[in-house]
Amino acid sequence: MDASWRDHLVDEGDGTMRIKAHGAMRVDARLVTDMGHMMRHGDDRGPEQLVNTASLPGIVGEAWAMADWHYGYGFPIGGVVATDVNEGELGGAVSPGGVGFDINCGVRFLALDATKDDIPNLKKLAGRLAGRIPAGGSGKGGVDLSRQDLNELLMGGASAALDLGFGLDSDLPMLESKGCLPTQEANVSQRAVERGLKSLGTLGSGNHFLELQTVGQVVDERTATAWGLHEHQLVAMIHSGSRGLGHQVCTDHVRSLESTYRQTDQGWTNDAWGYTLADRQLAAAPIHSREGQAYLDAMNAAANFAFANRAVLAERLRTVLRLELGVDGEARTLYDVAHNIAKVEDHHVNGKGCTCCVHRKGATRAFGGDHPEVASVFSTTGQPVVVPGDMGTGSWVMAGPINGSNQAFGSSCHGAGRALSRAQAKKLLDGKTLKRDLENRGIRVHASTPNVLSEEAPDAYKNVDDVIKLTQRAGLARPVARMNPLAVIKG
DNA sequence: ATGTGC
C-alpha cells in the first residue's frame, strides 16, 4: 500500500473530500470528512484501504467512506461500496471483507412512554439488566436452541424469533428489511451452527452494548414528534450482531476466497474471474458465481441470526423494564438497523438506474420515506438512522431523506468511529477511573472486564457530534435527537 | 468483531 492518494485529494467543501481515480482505481473515492477532521485522524490506512476498494470489479459511482471511517479488514470501517450486479457475464464483485466479521452487527432502538423520574431505583435497574443480559467473551447465558430452531432462525430472522416467543408482532415492520433477508439454504458450516446453538440472546464484547438513555436535545421537532420522541423520554439502544456464528461464516468464506488468489506484480489475482486486487483481504467473487452466491446466502442467514439475537435481547430488556417500572416499562421498537451487510438494491448512478450490490461495512442504510422498503409510518420523515456514540458522550438518531436517496447509495454513518486502536486505548486510558467518572455523573456502568472500559472509553472514539455534523453537511442524513446515557451494559 | 491463533 502507498500513500500517494494524498496527491489526488481534493476538498469538495461540502463535508466530503475526493480522491481522484488514479492507478488501478476504476472510480473516485469520497470521504465524509474535512481537512480538520482528516488532520485529527493521522492513520493513513483507512483512505488507503478505500482507494483499494475503488479498483474492485464492477464498482460504480464512488467508493465512499462515512464520517466515522477508520482502518478495518480489507475495507475500511465506514466503507460503502456498490458494484453493478449486471456487469459482465457473472456480475460485479461481492466481498466478505466488505461486510466484515460481525455480519449484521446493528442497533435496535426502543422507546418507552416514561421518563427518568419513573425509574424507582436506577442502580437496582442497572444491576438487574447486568444480571439478565449476558455480556462478554464467555458466550454463556444464550438461549439453548435445537438444531431445528436454529435453522428456523437462519431462514426467518426476527419473524422466526417471534414464533419462538421472542418479540411482539408490532416490532416486525420497524426492522430494516422486516428483520429477514432471503436465504435459499441457510448453508452455513457445522462450526458456525455449533457457535450459534448457544449464543442467541447474548450481547458479545468490544463495542457491543445495551444502554438505557434519555432523550436530551431534540433538533428536528417535527420528525421527533412523528416518531413519538420527546425530551427527557426514556429510550434504549441494543448494539449487537451475529456473534460467533456470523464470525464463522465470514471466516469460512474469506479463507476459501483468499485461497483462490495468487500474488502477482499487480497485487492478488484470480485467473478464472480475471480479478486483480490490491489487497488479498479484499478477496471477492462475482456476485452470480457459485462462490458469490454461496457467500450471500450464508451471509443472509447470519444476518437473520443477528436480527433474532437483537429480538431476544430486546425481550430480555423488556422483562427487566416491566419488573422495574411496571406499566411504565413497556418499550416499543422504533427501529432496528444493520451496520454490516451487503444488499442488492436499485440506485441511480450518473442518472441511470443500476441494480447494485451495496456493501455497507460500519455504515447504516438511510433510505428516503418514499422508498418501498421503508415502513409507511416513516413516509413523511425518512427512515430512522440509529447512531450510537460512545458510553460517556451520547448517541444520535438521524433521519434519511424525506423523499429520494442521497449521494452515497442511501447510506449514513454508524457510530462515532474509533480514534485510538484497542491496544493504544488500553495503554493510554484507565477503565476504573472512567467508571468512577461516569458514575459521578449519574451514569451506571456494568462491564464484564476493566479492559473493555478502556478500549471503549469516550477518548478512544472520535467526537460523535462532529461525525453527525459532517454527515449532515454531506447531505446524507439529518439529525433528529441526541440521547444521553443513563445505564450502560458492556461486554 | 471473535470459544482474541492455524
Coordinates of C-alpha atoms (C1' of nucleotides) in Angstrom, one line a residue:
Chain A
M1 CA 0.0 0.0 0.0
D2 CA 1.2 3.5 -0.6
A3 CA 0.0 7.0 0.5
S4 CA 0.1 8.6 -3.0
W5 CA -3.6 9.2 -2.6
R6 CA -2.7 12.5 -0.8
D7 CA -1.5 13.8 -4.2
H8 CA -5.0 13.2 -5.6
L9 CA -7.0 14.6 -2.7
V10 CA -9.5 17.4 -3.3
D11 CA -11.6 19.2 -0.6
E12 CA -15.1 19.4 -2.1
G13 CA -16.1 21.9 0.5
D14 CA -19.4 20.1 1.3
G15 CA -18.3 17.9 4.2
T16 CA -16.6 15.5 1.8
M17 CA -13.1 15.1 0.3
R18 CA -12.5 13.3 -3.0
I19 CA -9.6 11.1 -4.0
K20 CA -9.5 11.3 -7.8
A21 CA -9.2 8.0 -9.5
H22 CA -5.5 7.1 -10.2
G23 CA -3.5 3.9 -10.7
A24 CA -5.9 0.9 -10.7
M25 CA -8.9 2.9 -9.3
R26 CA -11.9 2.5 -11.5
V27 CA -13.9 5.2 -9.8
D28 CA -13.1 8.2 -7.5
A29 CA -13.1 7.7 -3.7
R30 CA -15.0 10.0 -1.5
L31 CA -14.6 10.5 2.3
V32 CA -17.1 12.3 4.5
T33 CA -14.5 14.5 6.2
D34 CA -12.9 17.8 6.1
M35 CA -9.3 18.9 6.5
G36 CA -9.5 19.4 10.2
H37 CA -11.2 16.1 10.7
M38 CA -8.6 14.4 8.5
M39 CA -5.7 16.0 10.4
R40 CA -7.1 14.8 13.7
H41 CA -7.1 11.2 12.4
G42 CA -3.5 10.6 11.4
D43 CA -4.0 7.0 10.4
D44 CA -3.5 6.9 6.6
R45 CA -4.5 3.3 6.3
G46 CA -8.3 4.0 6.1
P47 CA -8.0 6.1 3.0
E48 CA -5.5 3.6 1.6
Q49 CA -8.0 0.8 2.0
L50 CA -10.7 2.9 0.5
V51 CA -8.5 3.5 -2.6
N52 CA -8.0 -0.2 -2.8
T53 CA -11.7 -0.9 -2.9
A54 CA -12.1 1.6 -5.8
S55 CA -10.5 -1.0 -8.1
L56 CA -13.0 -3.7 -7.3
P57 CA -14.5 -5.2 -10.5
G58 CA -17.9 -3.8 -11.2
I59 CA -17.7 -0.9 -8.8
V60 CA -20.0 2.0 -9.7
G61 CA -20.4 5.6 -8.6
E62 CA -17.8 6.4 -6.0
A63 CA -16.2 4.3 -3.2
W64 CA -17.5 6.0 -0.1
A65 CA -16.2 6.3 3.5
M66 CA -18.7 7.6 6.0
A67 CA -17.6 10.2 8.6
D68 CA -16.7 7.6 11.2
W69 CA -14.2 5.8 8.9
H70 CA -11.2 4.0 10.2
Y71 CA -9.0 1.1 9.4
G72 CA -10.6 -2.3 9.0
Y73 CA -10.1 -5.8 7.5
G74 CA -9.5 -5.1 3.7
F75 CA -12.3 -2.5 3.5
P76 CA -12.2 0.5 5.9
I77 CA -14.9 0.6 8.6
G78 CA -17.4 3.1 7.3
G79 CA -17.0 1.9 3.8
V80 CA -19.9 2.0 1.3
V81 CA -19.0 0.2 -2.0
A82 CA -21.5 -0.6 -4.7
T83 CA -21.0 -3.0 -7.6
D84 CA -23.2 -3.4 -10.7
V85 CA -24.8 -6.9 -10.4
N86 CA -25.2 -6.9 -14.2
E87 CA -21.6 -6.1 -15.1
G88 CA -20.0 -8.7 -17.4
E89 CA -21.1 -12.3 -17.5
L90 CA -21.2 -13.0 -13.8
G91 CA -21.9 -9.6 -12.4
G92 CA -19.7 -7.3 -10.2
A93 CA -17.8 -8.3 -7.1
V94 CA -19.2 -9.3 -3.7
S95 CA -16.6 -9.3 -1.0
P96 CA -16.9 -10.8 2.6
G97 CA -14.3 -8.2 3.7
G98 CA -16.7 -5.5 2.5
V99 CA -19.3 -6.7 5.1
G100 CA -16.9 -7.6 7.9
F101 CA -16.7 -10.3 10.5
D102 CA -19.7 -9.3 12.6
I103 CA -22.4 -9.8 9.9
N104 CA -25.4 -7.6 10.5
C105 CA -24.0 -6.0 13.6
G106 CA -26.6 -3.4 14.2
V107 CA -28.7 -1.4 16.6
R108 CA -32.2 -1.9 17.9
F109 CA -33.7 1.4 19.2
L110 CA -36.6 1.2 21.6
A111 CA -38.7 4.0 23.2
L112 CA -40.7 4.0 26.4
D113 CA -43.7 6.1 27.4
A114 CA -41.8 7.2 30.5
T115 CA -39.1 9.4 31.8
K116 CA -36.1 9.0 34.2
D117 CA -38.5 10.0 37.1
D118 CA -40.5 6.9 36.6
I119 CA -37.5 4.7 37.5
P120 CA -37.8 3.8 41.2
N121 CA -34.2 2.8 41.6
L122 CA -31.7 3.2 38.7
K123 CA -28.9 1.4 40.5
K124 CA -31.2 -1.7 41.0
L125 CA -32.4 -1.5 37.4
A126 CA -28.9 -1.4 36.0
G127 CA -27.9 -4.3 38.3
R128 CA -30.8 -6.3 37.1
L129 CA -30.0 -5.6 33.5
A130 CA -26.5 -6.7 34.0
G131 CA -27.8 -9.9 35.5
R132 CA -30.3 -10.6 32.7
I133 CA -28.2 -9.5 29.7
P134 CA -25.4 -12.0 29.1
A135 CA -22.3 -10.0 28.0
G136 CA -18.7 -10.5 27.4
G137 CA -16.5 -13.0 25.6
S138 CA -17.6 -16.1 27.6
G139 CA -20.7 -16.6 25.4
K140 CA -22.6 -18.1 28.4
G141 CA -26.2 -17.4 29.0
G142 CA -27.6 -17.8 25.5
V143 CA -30.9 -19.5 24.6
D144 CA -30.4 -23.3 24.3
L145 CA -31.6 -23.9 20.8
S146 CA -32.4 -27.2 19.0
R147 CA -30.8 -27.6 15.5
Q148 CA -34.3 -27.2 14.1
D149 CA -34.9 -23.9 16.0
L150 CA -31.6 -22.6 14.8
N151 CA -32.5 -23.5 11.2
E152 CA -35.8 -21.6 11.5
L153 CA -34.0 -18.6 12.8
L154 CA -31.4 -18.7 10.0
M155 CA -34.2 -18.8 7.4
G156 CA -36.7 -16.5 9.1
G157 CA -34.8 -14.0 11.3
A158 CA -36.9 -11.8 13.6
S159 CA -40.1 -13.4 12.4
A160 CA -38.9 -16.8 13.4
A161 CA -37.7 -15.4 16.8
L162 CA -41.3 -14.2 17.2
D163 CA -42.6 -17.7 16.5
L164 CA -40.3 -18.9 19.3
G165 CA -41.8 -16.4 21.7
F166 CA -39.3 -13.5 21.4
G167 CA -40.7 -10.1 20.5
L168 CA -44.0 -8.5 19.5
D169 CA -45.9 -8.6 16.2
S170 CA -45.7 -4.8 16.2
D171 CA -41.8 -5.0 16.2
L172 CA -41.5 -6.5 12.7
P173 CA -42.5 -3.5 10.5
M174 CA -40.0 -1.4 12.4
L175 CA -37.0 -3.6 11.5
E176 CA -34.8 -3.0 8.4
S177 CA -36.0 -5.5 5.8
K178 CA -38.6 -6.6 8.4
G179 CA -35.8 -8.5 10.2
C180 CA -35.4 -11.1 7.5
L181 CA -33.1 -11.4 4.4
P182 CA -33.7 -14.0 1.8
T183 CA -31.7 -17.2 2.1
Q184 CA -32.3 -20.4 0.0
E185 CA -30.5 -22.9 2.0
A186 CA -29.0 -21.2 5.1
N187 CA -26.0 -23.1 4.2
V188 CA -23.6 -22.3 7.0
S189 CA -20.8 -24.6 8.2
Q190 CA -21.2 -27.1 11.0
R191 CA -18.8 -24.9 13.0
A192 CA -21.0 -21.9 12.5
V193 CA -24.0 -23.9 13.6
E194 CA -22.3 -25.0 16.8
R195 CA -21.4 -21.4 17.6
G196 CA -25.0 -20.4 17.0
L197 CA -26.6 -23.0 19.2
K198 CA -25.6 -21.4 22.4
S199 CA -25.2 -17.7 21.7
L200 CA -28.7 -16.4 20.9
G201 CA -29.6 -13.5 23.2
T202 CA -26.1 -12.6 24.2
L203 CA -24.5 -9.2 23.7
G204 CA -20.9 -10.1 23.0
S205 CA -17.9 -7.8 23.7
G206 CA -16.0 -5.0 22.1
N207 CA -18.2 -2.1 21.1
H208 CA -21.4 -4.1 21.7
F209 CA -23.6 -2.7 24.5
L210 CA -27.1 -2.3 25.8
E211 CA -27.8 1.2 27.0
L212 CA -30.7 2.9 28.7
Q213 CA -30.8 6.6 27.7
T214 CA -32.8 9.7 28.0
V215 CA -33.6 11.9 25.0
G216 CA -31.5 15.0 25.5
Q217 CA -31.7 17.6 22.8
V218 CA -34.4 17.4 20.1
V219 CA -33.1 19.2 17.0
D220 CA -35.8 18.2 14.5
E221 CA -39.1 18.6 16.4
R222 CA -41.4 17.6 13.5
T223 CA -39.6 14.4 12.9
A224 CA -39.2 13.6 16.6
T225 CA -42.9 14.1 17.1
A226 CA -43.8 11.9 14.2
W227 CA -41.7 9.2 15.8
G228 CA -43.2 9.7 19.3
L229 CA -40.0 11.1 20.7
H230 CA -39.7 14.0 23.2
E231 CA -37.1 15.5 25.5
H232 CA -36.5 13.6 28.8
Q233 CA -38.1 10.4 27.4
L234 CA -36.5 7.1 28.3
V235 CA -35.2 5.1 25.3
A236 CA -32.8 2.2 24.9
M237 CA -30.2 1.0 22.4
I238 CA -29.1 -2.5 21.9
H239 CA -26.0 -2.9 19.8
S240 CA -25.1 -6.4 18.9
G241 CA -24.7 -8.7 15.9
S242 CA -24.5 -12.3 14.8
R243 CA -21.9 -13.4 17.5
G244 CA -19.7 -16.3 16.7
L245 CA -22.0 -17.7 14.0
G246 CA -21.5 -14.7 11.7
H247 CA -17.9 -14.5 12.6
Q248 CA -17.5 -18.1 11.5
V249 CA -19.4 -17.5 8.2
C250 CA -17.1 -14.6 7.4
T251 CA -14.0 -16.6 8.3
D252 CA -15.1 -19.6 6.2
H253 CA -15.8 -17.6 3.1
V254 CA -12.8 -15.2 3.5
R255 CA -10.5 -18.2 3.8
S256 CA -11.9 -20.1 0.9
L257 CA -11.9 -17.0 -1.4
E258 CA -8.5 -15.8 -0.4
S259 CA -7.1 -19.2 -1.3
T260 CA -8.2 -18.7 -4.9
Y261 CA -5.9 -15.7 -5.3
R262 CA -2.2 -15.7 -6.1
Q263 CA 0.3 -12.9 -5.7
T264 CA 1.3 -11.2 -8.9
D265 CA 3.1 -8.0 -9.9
Q266 CA -0.2 -6.0 -9.8
G267 CA -1.4 -7.4 -6.5
W268 CA -3.5 -10.5 -6.0
T269 CA -5.0 -12.3 -8.9
N270 CA -7.8 -14.8 -9.5
D271 CA -7.2 -16.1 -13.0
A272 CA -10.6 -17.8 -13.5
W273 CA -12.5 -14.5 -12.9
G274 CA -9.8 -12.2 -14.3
Y275 CA -9.8 -10.3 -10.9
T276 CA -6.8 -8.4 -9.7
L277 CA -7.0 -6.8 -6.2
A278 CA -4.6 -4.5 -4.4
D279 CA -5.0 -6.4 -1.1
R280 CA -5.7 -10.0 -0.5
Q281 CA -8.2 -9.1 2.2
L282 CA -10.5 -7.7 -0.5
A283 CA -10.9 -11.2 -1.8
A284 CA -14.1 -11.2 -3.8
A285 CA -16.2 -13.3 -6.1
P286 CA -18.5 -12.3 -9.0
I287 CA -22.0 -12.0 -7.5
H288 CA -23.5 -14.6 -9.8
S289 CA -20.7 -17.1 -9.4
R290 CA -21.2 -20.2 -7.3
E291 CA -18.9 -18.8 -4.7
G292 CA -20.6 -15.4 -4.7
Q293 CA -24.0 -16.9 -4.2
A294 CA -22.8 -19.2 -1.5
Y295 CA -21.4 -16.3 0.4
L296 CA -24.5 -14.1 0.0
D297 CA -26.8 -17.0 1.0
A298 CA -24.7 -17.7 4.2
M299 CA -24.3 -14.0 4.9
N300 CA -28.1 -13.5 4.8
A301 CA -28.6 -16.5 7.1
A302 CA -26.1 -15.0 9.6
A303 CA -27.9 -11.6 9.2
N304 CA -31.1 -13.3 10.2
F305 CA -29.4 -14.8 13.3
A306 CA -28.4 -11.2 14.2
F307 CA -31.9 -9.9 13.8
A308 CA -33.1 -12.8 16.0
N309 CA -30.4 -12.1 18.5
R310 CA -31.5 -8.4 18.9
A311 CA -35.1 -9.6 19.2
V312 CA -34.1 -11.9 22.1
L313 CA -32.0 -9.1 23.7
A314 CA -35.0 -6.8 23.4
E315 CA -37.2 -9.3 25.1
R316 CA -34.8 -9.6 28.0
L317 CA -34.6 -5.9 28.3
R318 CA -38.4 -5.7 28.3
T319 CA -38.7 -8.2 31.0
V320 CA -36.4 -6.2 33.3
L321 CA -38.2 -2.9 32.4
R322 CA -41.6 -4.4 33.2
L323 CA -40.2 -5.7 36.5
E324 CA -38.7 -2.4 37.5
L325 CA -41.1 0.2 36.0
G326 CA -44.4 -1.8 35.9
V327 CA -46.8 -0.4 33.4
D328 CA -44.4 2.4 32.5
G329 CA -41.9 -0.2 31.4
E330 CA -43.5 -1.1 28.0
A331 CA -40.9 -0.4 25.3
R332 CA -41.8 -0.2 21.6
T333 CA -39.3 -0.7 18.9
L334 CA -38.7 2.5 17.0
Y335 CA -36.3 1.0 14.5
D336 CA -33.6 -1.7 14.0
V337 CA -30.7 -1.1 11.6
A338 CA -28.0 -3.2 10.1
H339 CA -24.4 -1.8 10.2
N340 CA -22.5 -4.6 8.4
I341 CA -24.3 -6.0 5.4
A342 CA -24.3 -6.4 1.6
K343 CA -27.6 -5.9 -0.1
V344 CA -28.9 -5.9 -3.7
E345 CA -30.6 -2.6 -4.2
D346 CA -31.8 -0.3 -7.0
H347 CA -30.0 3.0 -7.2
H348 CA -29.3 5.8 -9.7
V349 CA -25.7 6.1 -10.9
N350 CA -24.9 9.0 -13.2
G351 CA -28.6 9.5 -13.9
K352 CA -29.2 5.9 -14.9
G353 CA -30.9 3.1 -12.9
C354 CA -28.5 0.4 -11.6
T355 CA -29.1 -2.7 -9.6
C356 CA -26.2 -2.8 -7.2
C357 CA -24.7 -5.0 -4.6
V358 CA -24.1 -2.3 -1.9
H359 CA -21.6 -3.3 0.8
R360 CA -22.1 -1.3 4.0
K361 CA -19.3 -2.0 6.5
G362 CA -19.8 0.1 9.5
A363 CA -22.4 2.1 7.7
T364 CA -26.1 2.4 8.1
R365 CA -28.8 2.4 5.4
A366 CA -30.5 5.8 5.2
F367 CA -33.4 5.5 2.8
G368 CA -36.0 8.1 2.0
G369 CA -39.5 8.0 3.3
D370 CA -40.9 7.1 -0.2
H371 CA -38.7 4.0 -0.6
P372 CA -40.9 0.9 -0.9
E373 CA -38.7 -0.9 1.7
V374 CA -39.3 1.7 4.3
A375 CA -42.4 1.3 6.6
S376 CA -45.2 3.7 5.7
V377 CA -45.1 5.2 9.2
F378 CA -41.8 6.9 8.1
S379 CA -43.2 8.2 4.7
T380 CA -43.2 11.8 5.9
T381 CA -39.8 11.7 7.6
G382 CA -37.4 9.2 6.0
Q383 CA -36.2 6.1 7.8
P384 CA -34.6 6.4 11.3
V385 CA -30.8 6.1 11.3
V386 CA -29.6 5.0 14.7
V387 CA -26.1 6.2 15.5
P388 CA -24.7 5.0 18.8
G389 CA -21.8 7.2 20.1
D390 CA -19.7 6.2 23.0
M391 CA -20.7 5.5 26.5
G392 CA -19.8 8.7 28.1
T393 CA -20.8 11.1 25.4
G394 CA -24.1 10.2 23.9
S395 CA -25.8 8.9 20.8
W396 CA -28.0 10.2 18.0
V397 CA -30.9 9.3 16.0
M398 CA -30.9 10.8 12.5
A399 CA -33.3 10.5 9.6
G400 CA -32.8 9.6 5.9
P401 CA -34.1 12.0 3.3
I402 CA -37.9 12.7 3.4
N403 CA -38.0 11.6 -0.3
G404 CA -35.5 10.1 -2.7
S405 CA -32.0 9.0 -1.8
N406 CA -28.6 10.5 -1.0
Q407 CA -25.3 10.6 -3.0
A408 CA -23.8 7.6 -1.0
F409 CA -26.2 4.9 -2.1
G410 CA -28.7 5.8 0.6
S411 CA -26.1 5.4 3.4
S412 CA -25.0 7.2 6.6
C413 CA -22.5 6.8 9.4
H414 CA -23.0 4.1 12.0
G415 CA -21.3 5.5 15.1
A416 CA -18.5 7.8 16.4
G417 CA -15.7 5.7 14.9
R418 CA -12.6 4.7 16.7
A419 CA -9.9 7.3 17.1
L420 CA -7.5 5.0 19.0
S421 CA -6.8 1.3 18.3
R422 CA -7.8 -1.0 21.1
A423 CA -4.1 -1.5 22.0
Q424 CA -3.5 2.2 22.2
A425 CA -6.6 2.8 24.3
K426 CA -5.6 0.1 26.7
K427 CA -2.2 1.7 27.2
L428 CA -3.5 5.3 27.4
L429 CA -6.8 5.1 29.3
D430 CA -7.8 3.6 32.6
G431 CA -11.0 1.7 32.8
K432 CA -11.5 2.1 36.6
T433 CA -11.1 5.9 36.5
L434 CA -13.6 6.1 33.7
K435 CA -16.2 4.0 35.5
R436 CA -15.8 6.3 38.6
D437 CA -16.1 9.4 36.4
L438 CA -19.2 8.1 34.7
E439 CA -20.9 7.1 38.0
N440 CA -20.1 10.5 39.4
R441 CA -22.1 11.9 36.5
G442 CA -25.0 9.6 37.5
I443 CA -24.4 7.0 34.7
R444 CA -24.5 3.4 35.9
V445 CA -21.9 1.2 34.2
H446 CA -21.6 -2.6 34.3
A447 CA -18.7 -4.1 32.3
S448 CA -17.5 -7.7 32.2
T449 CA -13.8 -6.6 32.3
P450 CA -12.0 -3.3 33.1
N451 CA -10.2 -3.7 29.7
V452 CA -13.4 -3.2 27.8
L453 CA -13.9 0.1 29.6
S454 CA -10.6 1.5 28.5
E455 CA -11.0 0.1 25.0
E456 CA -14.4 1.7 24.7
A457 CA -13.7 4.9 26.6
P458 CA -15.0 8.2 25.1
D459 CA -11.4 9.3 24.4
A460 CA -10.9 6.1 22.3
Y461 CA -13.6 7.4 19.9
K462 CA -14.0 10.4 17.6
N463 CA -16.4 13.1 18.8
V464 CA -19.8 11.7 17.8
D465 CA -21.2 15.3 17.4
D466 CA -18.5 16.1 14.8
V467 CA -19.4 12.9 12.9
I468 CA -23.1 13.9 12.9
K469 CA -22.3 17.4 11.7
L470 CA -20.2 16.1 8.8
T471 CA -22.9 13.6 7.9
Q472 CA -25.4 16.4 7.8
R473 CA -23.1 18.7 5.8
A474 CA -22.6 16.0 3.2
G475 CA -26.4 15.7 2.9
L476 CA -26.5 12.1 3.9
A477 CA -28.9 12.3 6.8
R478 CA -30.3 14.9 9.2
P479 CA -30.0 14.9 12.9
V480 CA -33.2 14.4 14.9
A481 CA -32.3 13.9 18.5
R482 CA -29.4 13.4 20.8
M483 CA -29.5 10.8 23.6
N484 CA -27.7 10.9 27.0
P485 CA -26.5 7.7 28.6
L486 CA -28.1 6.6 31.9
A487 CA -27.1 2.9 32.3
V488 CA -24.6 1.0 30.3
I489 CA -24.1 -2.7 30.0
K490 CA -20.8 -3.6 28.2
G491 CA -19.5 -6.9 27.1
Chain B
dA1 C1' -15.9 -8.3 15.7
dT2 C1' -14.1 -13.4 17.7
dG3 C1' -14.7 -20.1 22.2
dT4 C1' -9.0 -13.0 20.8
dG5 C1' -4.1 -18.4 16.6
dC6 C1' -3.5 -22.1 12.3

